């Protein structure tokens, strides 16, 4: 390992005892701001807990979880912003909304101080990837009302980097902008990084000779999925970093230069718990569970014990970078509600992604899931390189599914360029009508 960069070395490498103490202090400070937060005041009251009586993360565990559907219902019943605001509306400066990929979009407001906390969270992401004032960051996003896109841009400025927005452009224009401006850092989803590489190839541009040396991804698992990561690194001649976040919480996890395949949880701005998604019991290290997050530094619109729906596996093994922050193995492994049961085998989309991306002949793919008698049947549609015949690729796919995942799938060829390419949150999985 060459060099390890930090945003705040002292905080990121402090011992766990002082870290947990710091979390408790931040929590008390946060709860002190919630006296006018109707949503949480009622929630505490219903649970029979005194807000002022909560002194630690352990005490907070008496409060029931907060769910996305609860927040959505609150906004629906109390339009337009619900009752989660801790301050009068005049104090807020930023209004965004979630992508709405899983239901009605949530509106989200930030005060100037809360926005600063977001940017600090992004600074951990950028600095841990070695991004500095010497870099030129390109954000290949559509922008619109999506918080994460704006926070990524503003966060890059926060660490002093020069920053270029890739909103409102075609993929071809984006490739040309990246090359012409000698951008050194690309921020986008893993899928879109691969798509840009495909577009560049069509234009006869070799991205490996571009100035891009770092790519940073979120929005889907992917960048911690070994074969996806290798595909991106090969195509761009860059080092690929994962991170994770959510509009309701913030940028809560980041990759580091140790490149261990596990990413750090930002325990400086969040408290984390991992639970069994079905029983809601806490699970220990090494067990896959749903991540629950409490925001410590966003009092304007906070979430306490919020069920993210993201599946993770916690580890407290020391990292080569020297940070004492816990990590999650393989980043976000999938969504709690995304699990498929294919011919009796439990499996997550990231496992399929890992398998498909290891086959270089496949350019893009889509999965159709048909539920027959409670079991999912998979149809994999693949686009392959024009130069290659379909049958050998099909055989390779079938063999890989058999040997790695122990399932049989159906493979179909899709015409070149016919499958959708995604800029943001790929939705490759289509459920077709259930068959009884
Ligand atoms: Zn590390």
PDB file of N, CA and C and ligand atoms in Angstrom, residues 256 264 319 321, ligand 1:
ATOM      1  N   UNK A 256     -11.705   2.215   1.331  1.00  0.00           N
ATOM      2  CA  UNK A 256     -10.432   2.870   1.637  1.00  0.00           C
ATOM      3  C   UNK A 256      -9.328   2.319   0.744  1.00  0.00           C
ATOM      4  N   UNK A 264     -15.801   0.735   5.099  1.00  0.00           N
ATOM      5  CA  UNK A 264     -15.949   1.249   6.464  1.00  0.00           C
ATOM      6  C   UNK A 264     -17.311   1.893   6.692  1.00  0.00           C
ATOM      7  N   UNK A 319      -8.454  -3.016   9.895  1.00  0.00           N
ATOM      8  CA  UNK A 319      -8.217  -2.783   8.467  1.00  0.00           C
ATOM      9  C   UNK A 319      -6.781  -2.298   8.272  1.00  0.00           C
ATOM     10  N   UNK A 321      -5.682   0.035   6.664  1.00  0.00           N
ATOM     11  CA  UNK A 321      -5.542   1.496   6.569  1.00  0.00           C
ATOM     12  C   UNK A 321      -5.347   2.146   7.936  1.00  0.00           C
TER      13      UNK A 321
HETATM   14 ZN1  LIG B   1      -9.605   0.672   5.714  1.00  0.00          ZN
END
